[in-house]
């Protein structure tokens, strides 16, 4: 609901980009076949294959991120396997146990600005295999990375390559959670393209909910490795939309004329403006995030002042005097809102 | 996708009613809080409470029907309990094992035009409790009815009351799957109101996906019996939408100025027109459905002819010569389409 | 506990055959490696391979029957698959939902004296595959038979072959629950050997709990098809015994010098004596069972009289006047107990 | 299997204490009712209630430890809750994901010689409840401690009291895994009695498999808090033994004339002898364990020498030169074996 305060709490507070709403209006009375068998899904899948330069990619559309993570992870793992992620990984910390609900453990590694260290990853896997009683332990069966990470940071191409190499060496699939992928791809600091990601990962998803859609994520299997009878498994998880075209149409729109990138770029520009503003006003960054989430260290007085002006998230209490707060921009953030914020702080 | 044939395959092929699309446009840049905590959800909840005349009803919005069924059933059952439904029940037959995926058995009863016979229900429950080894069996823990049923039929008020009485006697909650509830409420043969349903059932859902929404179902707990920490459980199932307001707004619209009923009435009018047309042209009905699904017995020649004109669903092969086919109308069905069909058969 | 009545309630009321107890005494202070890696398990596995004439058979020992069924079925099925059994199948009716707990549906067929009809089996599978919306249904992924069945009946070799042929045609594994296998193999009416079963089935288990062991069942995978990392999966189900040799030693004993068959033969002899006695005294059999479970139709007066003499199970209430009761013999049944029973009825 | 080396690998390599084997012989042909309804289970339950000085305690016997942990934790937790344990907790590290298989997360705390620090426990719980988005996280629903711990250490009464107080304050049940409880109770350093444990814990289990039984653990619910329909839930997990009296009889024996304590005391005496021997020979202990597991730091040369004499477990590689090894005694360890070991090192 509208608030008079300046709203930077998250990147899922507004609706959908106008092009998407317009298409909903246009095709409203068309009669589409159900469950993702329609032409919009097909067209979107093809456009995504092209954008990934991965002609055999298998693409499916799911309504939300946690659902996607649960579905991909649980259908790709063997029953005795777990998924490796950092302690900050969304699947480890903020999905209410959705992975465990599906029967699998999340094996955690320390995070480094939200990222996995490939040496520590090797160590976890080697320790497992070298343990005489590893049959009594959870097998490492997948590696989960988020990009951008939950802390707004990015894997460089070399970093993701290093993780992918470990996965390849141990024959473990690499899964990239791209809930905010558009904001990662458009960051000035990013040297990773969608093509690179498709090449390095066994499966990933392109986030729509946070990047211009009402709802929807596009899962991409890059090695002809979509789990058997995947549609039945989506249904079994309660995740098969009757009007599958609702997500298909949105992604078809996002991947027409580079709209997905354009939305991403806008959020990054707003984030840079906001970050620069905070820095110039003497605020200290908690992490130097190159994406649309900005983490700022504030003292209690600053916190009070900011709370009067804006809506944001309290990320972490550092000590009695200091808190890390999060400001988020999105495809929908208006320049004047950022400028007003900066003028007021 | 548009087809030149007349399309009667289902009630989820079009988009959303115009009032909904219009509101999406209007509020597109408003900034709403996430996960169903927004004002549209609150407003829709209140309107549904009023429509149900159940002031303590607890209402939550879920994206789709199978998800809703899995969520409601698995969170209301104890681990050792199963849900009772007919062999035709959607949860028994057409949800890819979503209930079993959540760890629970579907205990089946024969169906009578898609409905549960209360005497057979008593018998199943009594047989269980009278069995000396019932600790080795699945406990009957919930009764599932769909209204309209999967065969388009309706429970009369007396019939639903009878099932509800059994449930009450045995202290088993009654759950009504209202995927097509709007079409049931508006059927001329229905003597059940939304208020009646709220009074008789412990939990039910008002279907949106098939009655004017892009997606969404409204679950209503009527006895202050929403499962503990239900939001966490929705999240754990992967079913918590970040933009919860997307469903809230739609239901807020449906329950403004009687729109939900209006949409339902239209589909029923179209179904009656269609049914009458088929009957007048000498076709035989398989079930005398008073709702938006019409089941017609056709011989092979009729089948061939109809297939050239229209898109519909093959429901059941009766014998080498005859098939039951299903024609479905919806809120979006155009009168001229029905008239054209009738003129051609 | 000892009762003065004659006890025919089941085949798991006594301890273990003396040879087994003796060996427990003998090796009590030997130090064995844990979790089934010991020499007794190895030896038992080899003896079972020989008895099955299946040199590549993979054998594992599990503590009980329901555990075995849950483990075998859930580890061999894909997540979207269910297991087909009759309505009388133990897994369908009397395991408290253990299969559903593991996420899988039991797809039921009518029973014919407890057995599957291969034509009905084909029909179930064909109906599934011919349904346009089978992606919304549970895939038939395994066939479950029990031999002897829950009604004491036996598959003939031709009958089991027919079921196996269907399974082979549709590439679905056939699983035989042999909780009472010893009593089936030794029935005079049986033309099925252990070798036949190993040839026809993809997996089966040789029951120990009901045939001379304190506890234990031997699972046999016959096609080099033991599920991947099966030991880890046993552990994950909580079913891996620290002292795995406790079951290994018992099966090693049972498969030495034909003890398993000898125990089976004794129970069959006792059952025949009992059956003949009942028939001669004018009692009517409910099913003509050739194994150790005998089902007798009694009127209320007979029921009263029998209840004063013996302990047995009430199987099914036929009408106000008649009940089917079950009398069971085992490896431990004493001839004088049967003779006394017959003399008293 | 017998080995010529001195065997200190674990405490589950031998059979059962002689009193138990003798009783198996004695009652072998008695006919007991099934599934734990027999008189031996009843008697054992009563003896355990007395030993715990907890007259309302509800006691059930389960075959093994992992099964018990999975069963107790999953039936006591709400679906959205997880269990808190240390990183060394058996349920966290060495049960192949059995807890996650049942749908629940293990929330980990650092360990302090294998134990939970109550301040860190409070912090975990407070952090959860203070997090605005805790509905997106796994609820802390139970605290798991093992006593003795996986490192052989013991909670003092004050320490367990402190953990219990936290649990009580937050209304979270405290569960104690007593796989080796007998060895804890009889340690000279222990000031915790069985009565104390029954008073402080909401549920715990008394380990039999490692303390004199062939198999079996006794679960004790101390607050009239046994989960609803617990027998059905045991069955559903595949954990209900047909011959329930097999475990009942063993515990009835263990809790007659203080046998359980006697077995425990012997193992402790052997452990003390062994520990003293190692120390006198100049070996360094890794943890100062007062129970039957002894952890010794050895250099490569020592390791080689010990490996020629004895069988033990490699616990942890410290560095290129040093390893922690584990030597375990039990109720069955012979004094001459320990003495021989000490003489040879």
PDB file of C-alpha atoms in Angstrom, chain A residues 32-188:
ATOM      1  CA  UNK A  32      -4.598 -20.952 -24.173  1.00  0.00           C
ATOM      2  CA  UNK A  33      -3.958 -24.557 -23.400  1.00  0.00           C
ATOM      3  CA  UNK A  34      -3.156 -25.295 -19.808  1.00  0.00           C
ATOM      4  CA  UNK A  35      -0.196 -26.198 -17.633  1.00  0.00           C
ATOM      5  CA  UNK A  36       2.545 -24.567 -19.645  1.00  0.00           C
ATOM      6  CA  UNK A  37       1.768 -26.216 -22.977  1.00  0.00           C
ATOM      7  CA  UNK A  38       0.782 -22.903 -24.580  1.00  0.00           C
ATOM      8  CA  UNK A  39       2.554 -20.899 -27.252  1.00  0.00           C
ATOM      9  CA  UNK A  40       3.725 -18.143 -24.930  1.00  0.00           C
ATOM     10  CA  UNK A  41       5.654 -20.600 -22.843  1.00  0.00           C
ATOM     11  CA  UNK A  42       7.121 -22.131 -25.988  1.00  0.00           C
ATOM     12  CA  UNK A  43       8.112 -18.751 -27.323  1.00  0.00           C
ATOM     13  CA  UNK A  44       9.617 -17.670 -24.006  1.00  0.00           C
ATOM     14  CA  UNK A  45      11.559 -20.911 -23.756  1.00  0.00           C
ATOM     15  CA  UNK A  46      13.009 -20.349 -27.197  1.00  0.00           C
ATOM     16  CA  UNK A  47      13.962 -16.772 -26.432  1.00  0.00           C
ATOM     17  CA  UNK A  48      15.677 -17.851 -23.255  1.00  0.00           C
ATOM     18  CA  UNK A  49      17.554 -20.582 -25.096  1.00  0.00           C
ATOM     19  CA  UNK A  50      18.786 -17.928 -27.504  1.00  0.00           C
ATOM     20  CA  UNK A  51      19.694 -15.495 -24.737  1.00  0.00           C
ATOM     21  CA  UNK A  52      21.673 -18.269 -23.047  1.00  0.00           C
ATOM     22  CA  UNK A  53      23.199 -19.387 -26.318  1.00  0.00           C
ATOM     23  CA  UNK A  54      22.302 -22.875 -25.210  1.00  0.00           C
ATOM     24  CA  UNK A  55      20.184 -24.426 -27.874  1.00  0.00           C
ATOM     25  CA  UNK A  56      19.313 -27.574 -25.972  1.00  0.00           C
ATOM     26  CA  UNK A  57      18.372 -25.811 -22.751  1.00  0.00           C
ATOM     27  CA  UNK A  58      15.177 -27.083 -21.162  1.00  0.00           C
ATOM     28  CA  UNK A  59      13.147 -24.264 -19.648  1.00  0.00           C
ATOM     29  CA  UNK A  60      10.204 -24.364 -17.242  1.00  0.00           C
ATOM     30  CA  UNK A  61       8.363 -21.565 -15.473  1.00  0.00           C
ATOM     31  CA  UNK A  62       7.588 -21.705 -11.770  1.00  0.00           C
ATOM     32  CA  UNK A  63       5.603 -19.224  -9.710  1.00  0.00           C
ATOM     33  CA  UNK A  64       8.120 -18.307  -6.997  1.00  0.00           C
ATOM     34  CA  UNK A  65      11.675 -18.642  -5.769  1.00  0.00           C
ATOM     35  CA  UNK A  66      11.342 -20.928  -2.772  1.00  0.00           C
ATOM     36  CA  UNK A  67       9.113 -23.246  -4.775  1.00  0.00           C
ATOM     37  CA  UNK A  68      11.730 -23.278  -7.509  1.00  0.00           C
ATOM     38  CA  UNK A  69      14.553 -24.028  -5.104  1.00  0.00           C
ATOM     39  CA  UNK A  70      12.642 -26.842  -3.411  1.00  0.00           C
ATOM     40  CA  UNK A  71      11.619 -28.319  -6.726  1.00  0.00           C
ATOM     41  CA  UNK A  72      14.980 -28.156  -8.476  1.00  0.00           C
ATOM     42  CA  UNK A  73      16.994 -29.325  -5.515  1.00  0.00           C
ATOM     43  CA  UNK A  74      14.715 -32.173  -4.467  1.00  0.00           C
ATOM     44  CA  UNK A  75      14.187 -33.505  -7.981  1.00  0.00           C
ATOM     45  CA  UNK A  76      17.853 -33.392  -8.901  1.00  0.00           C
ATOM     46  CA  UNK A  77      19.214 -34.901  -5.709  1.00  0.00           C
ATOM     47  CA  UNK A  78      19.223 -38.589  -4.949  1.00  0.00           C
ATOM     48  CA  UNK A  79      17.343 -39.292  -1.703  1.00  0.00           C
ATOM     49  CA  UNK A  80      20.570 -39.742   0.255  1.00  0.00           C
ATOM     50  CA  UNK A  81      22.156 -36.526  -0.961  1.00  0.00           C
ATOM     51  CA  UNK A  82      22.160 -32.987   0.386  1.00  0.00           C
ATOM     52  CA  UNK A  83      22.840 -29.611  -1.175  1.00  0.00           C
ATOM     53  CA  UNK A  84      25.886 -27.531  -0.275  1.00  0.00           C
ATOM     54  CA  UNK A  85      25.471 -23.821   0.290  1.00  0.00           C
ATOM     55  CA  UNK A  86      26.884 -21.066   2.453  1.00  0.00           C
ATOM     56  CA  UNK A  87      25.433 -20.276   5.859  1.00  0.00           C
ATOM     57  CA  UNK A  88      23.919 -17.182   4.259  1.00  0.00           C
ATOM     58  CA  UNK A  89      22.319 -19.133   1.408  1.00  0.00           C
ATOM     59  CA  UNK A  90      18.612 -18.443   1.065  1.00  0.00           C
ATOM     60  CA  UNK A  91      17.882 -22.175   1.118  1.00  0.00           C
ATOM     61  CA  UNK A  92      19.838 -22.538   4.366  1.00  0.00           C
ATOM     62  CA  UNK A  93      18.419 -19.638   6.266  1.00  0.00           C
ATOM     63  CA  UNK A  94      15.257 -18.097   4.903  1.00  0.00           C
ATOM     64  CA  UNK A  95      12.996 -20.684   3.360  1.00  0.00           C
ATOM     65  CA  UNK A  96      11.388 -22.060   6.531  1.00  0.00           C
ATOM     66  CA  UNK A  97      12.948 -25.470   6.010  1.00  0.00           C
ATOM     67  CA  UNK A  98      11.526 -26.016   2.522  1.00  0.00           C
ATOM     68  CA  UNK A  99      14.530 -28.109   1.529  1.00  0.00           C
ATOM     69  CA  UNK A 100      14.347 -30.278   4.640  1.00  0.00           C
ATOM     70  CA  UNK A 101      10.586 -30.592   4.069  1.00  0.00           C
ATOM     71  CA  UNK A 102      11.503 -32.288   0.805  1.00  0.00           C
ATOM     72  CA  UNK A 103      13.757 -34.683   2.749  1.00  0.00           C
ATOM     73  CA  UNK A 104      17.185 -33.209   2.119  1.00  0.00           C
ATOM     74  CA  UNK A 105      19.845 -31.622   4.281  1.00  0.00           C
ATOM     75  CA  UNK A 106      21.516 -28.337   3.518  1.00  0.00           C
ATOM     76  CA  UNK A 107      25.234 -28.816   4.088  1.00  0.00           C
ATOM     77  CA  UNK A 108      26.732 -25.471   4.987  1.00  0.00           C
ATOM     78  CA  UNK A 109      30.043 -23.809   4.294  1.00  0.00           C
ATOM     79  CA  UNK A 110      31.245 -20.481   5.707  1.00  0.00           C
ATOM     80  CA  UNK A 111      30.480 -17.571   3.413  1.00  0.00           C
ATOM     81  CA  UNK A 112      32.904 -15.010   2.078  1.00  0.00           C
ATOM     82  CA  UNK A 113      30.870 -11.924   1.325  1.00  0.00           C
ATOM     83  CA  UNK A 114      28.059 -14.389   0.678  1.00  0.00           C
ATOM     84  CA  UNK A 115      30.144 -16.579  -1.628  1.00  0.00           C
ATOM     85  CA  UNK A 116      31.518 -20.101  -1.542  1.00  0.00           C
ATOM     86  CA  UNK A 117      35.261 -20.577  -1.394  1.00  0.00           C
ATOM     87  CA  UNK A 118      36.187 -23.351  -3.833  1.00  0.00           C
ATOM     88  CA  UNK A 119      38.989 -24.613  -1.593  1.00  0.00           C
ATOM     89  CA  UNK A 120      36.601 -25.026   1.304  1.00  0.00           C
ATOM     90  CA  UNK A 121      34.192 -26.723  -1.061  1.00  0.00           C
ATOM     91  CA  UNK A 122      36.832 -29.244  -2.098  1.00  0.00           C
ATOM     92  CA  UNK A 123      37.665 -29.783   1.535  1.00  0.00           C
ATOM     93  CA  UNK A 124      34.049 -30.531   2.474  1.00  0.00           C
ATOM     94  CA  UNK A 125      33.707 -33.038  -0.362  1.00  0.00           C
ATOM     95  CA  UNK A 126      37.077 -34.673   0.261  1.00  0.00           C
ATOM     96  CA  UNK A 127      36.423 -34.929   3.988  1.00  0.00           C
ATOM     97  CA  UNK A 128      33.183 -36.701   3.210  1.00  0.00           C
ATOM     98  CA  UNK A 129      34.707 -39.217   0.827  1.00  0.00           C
ATOM     99  CA  UNK A 130      37.722 -39.827   3.047  1.00  0.00           C
ATOM    100  CA  UNK A 131      35.560 -40.574   6.066  1.00  0.00           C
ATOM    101  CA  UNK A 132      35.349 -44.324   6.572  1.00  0.00           C
ATOM    102  CA  UNK A 133      31.812 -43.968   7.789  1.00  0.00           C
ATOM    103  CA  UNK A 134      30.553 -41.696   5.044  1.00  0.00           C
ATOM    104  CA  UNK A 135      27.720 -44.129   4.396  1.00  0.00           C
ATOM    105  CA  UNK A 136      26.350 -42.761   7.667  1.00  0.00           C
ATOM    106  CA  UNK A 137      26.535 -39.201   6.448  1.00  0.00           C
ATOM    107  CA  UNK A 138      24.664 -37.074   3.940  1.00  0.00           C
ATOM    108  CA  UNK A 139      26.262 -37.270   0.505  1.00  0.00           C
ATOM    109  CA  UNK A 140      27.223 -33.969  -1.105  1.00  0.00           C
ATOM    110  CA  UNK A 141      24.931 -34.000  -4.139  1.00  0.00           C
ATOM    111  CA  UNK A 142      24.657 -30.463  -5.456  1.00  0.00           C
ATOM    112  CA  UNK A 143      26.223 -27.052  -5.016  1.00  0.00           C
ATOM    113  CA  UNK A 144      23.940 -24.050  -4.580  1.00  0.00           C
ATOM    114  CA  UNK A 145      25.139 -20.530  -5.249  1.00  0.00           C
ATOM    115  CA  UNK A 146      23.099 -17.382  -5.489  1.00  0.00           C
ATOM    116  CA  UNK A 147      24.086 -14.659  -7.896  1.00  0.00           C
ATOM    117  CA  UNK A 148      23.818 -11.931  -6.843  1.00  0.00           C
ATOM    118  CA  UNK A 149      24.263 -13.343  -3.384  1.00  0.00           C
ATOM    119  CA  UNK A 150      22.032 -12.588  -0.439  1.00  0.00           C
ATOM    120  CA  UNK A 151      24.570  -9.887   0.444  1.00  0.00           C
ATOM    121  CA  UNK A 152      24.372  -8.229  -2.954  1.00  0.00           C
ATOM    122  CA  UNK A 153      27.791  -9.437  -4.019  1.00  0.00           C
ATOM    123  CA  UNK A 154      28.716 -11.080  -7.299  1.00  0.00           C
ATOM    124  CA  UNK A 155      30.800 -14.023  -8.386  1.00  0.00           C
ATOM    125  CA  UNK A 156      33.383 -13.009 -10.930  1.00  0.00           C
ATOM    126  CA  UNK A 157      33.627 -15.254 -13.948  1.00  0.00           C
ATOM    127  CA  UNK A 158      36.836 -16.719 -12.560  1.00  0.00           C
ATOM    128  CA  UNK A 159      35.202 -17.384  -9.211  1.00  0.00           C
ATOM    129  CA  UNK A 160      32.178 -19.104 -10.680  1.00  0.00           C
ATOM    130  CA  UNK A 161      34.462 -21.042 -12.999  1.00  0.00           C
ATOM    131  CA  UNK A 162      36.427 -22.254  -9.983  1.00  0.00           C
ATOM    132  CA  UNK A 163      33.302 -23.482  -8.240  1.00  0.00           C
ATOM    133  CA  UNK A 164      32.083 -25.076 -11.459  1.00  0.00           C
ATOM    134  CA  UNK A 165      35.411 -26.855 -11.868  1.00  0.00           C
ATOM    135  CA  UNK A 166      35.094 -28.407  -8.430  1.00  0.00           C
ATOM    136  CA  UNK A 167      31.565 -29.533  -9.278  1.00  0.00           C
ATOM    137  CA  UNK A 168      32.728 -31.033 -12.525  1.00  0.00           C
ATOM    138  CA  UNK A 169      35.637 -32.825 -10.895  1.00  0.00           C
ATOM    139  CA  UNK A 170      33.341 -34.442  -8.367  1.00  0.00           C
ATOM    140  CA  UNK A 171      30.438 -34.897 -10.761  1.00  0.00           C
ATOM    141  CA  UNK A 172      28.107 -32.760  -8.672  1.00  0.00           C
ATOM    142  CA  UNK A 173      25.664 -30.430 -10.410  1.00  0.00           C
ATOM    143  CA  UNK A 174      26.004 -26.693  -9.887  1.00  0.00           C
ATOM    144  CA  UNK A 175      22.781 -24.779  -9.316  1.00  0.00           C
ATOM    145  CA  UNK A 176      22.600 -21.006  -9.458  1.00  0.00           C
ATOM    146  CA  UNK A 177      19.729 -19.180  -7.783  1.00  0.00           C
ATOM    147  CA  UNK A 178      19.158 -16.119  -9.933  1.00  0.00           C
ATOM    148  CA  UNK A 179      16.303 -14.539  -8.003  1.00  0.00           C
ATOM    149  CA  UNK A 180      17.979 -11.188  -8.743  1.00  0.00           C
ATOM    150  CA  UNK A 181      19.926 -12.304 -11.775  1.00  0.00           C
ATOM    151  CA  UNK A 182      18.966  -9.274 -13.869  1.00  0.00           C
ATOM    152  CA  UNK A 183      20.576  -7.004 -11.295  1.00  0.00           C
ATOM    153  CA  UNK A 184      23.716  -9.104 -11.307  1.00  0.00           C
ATOM    154  CA  UNK A 185      24.075  -9.212 -15.075  1.00  0.00           C
ATOM    155  CA  UNK A 186      23.739  -5.443 -15.370  1.00  0.00           C
ATOM    156  CA  UNK A 187      26.115  -4.522 -12.592  1.00  0.00           C
ATOM    157  CA  UNK A 188      29.103  -2.626 -13.888  1.00  0.00           C
TER     158      UNK A 188
END
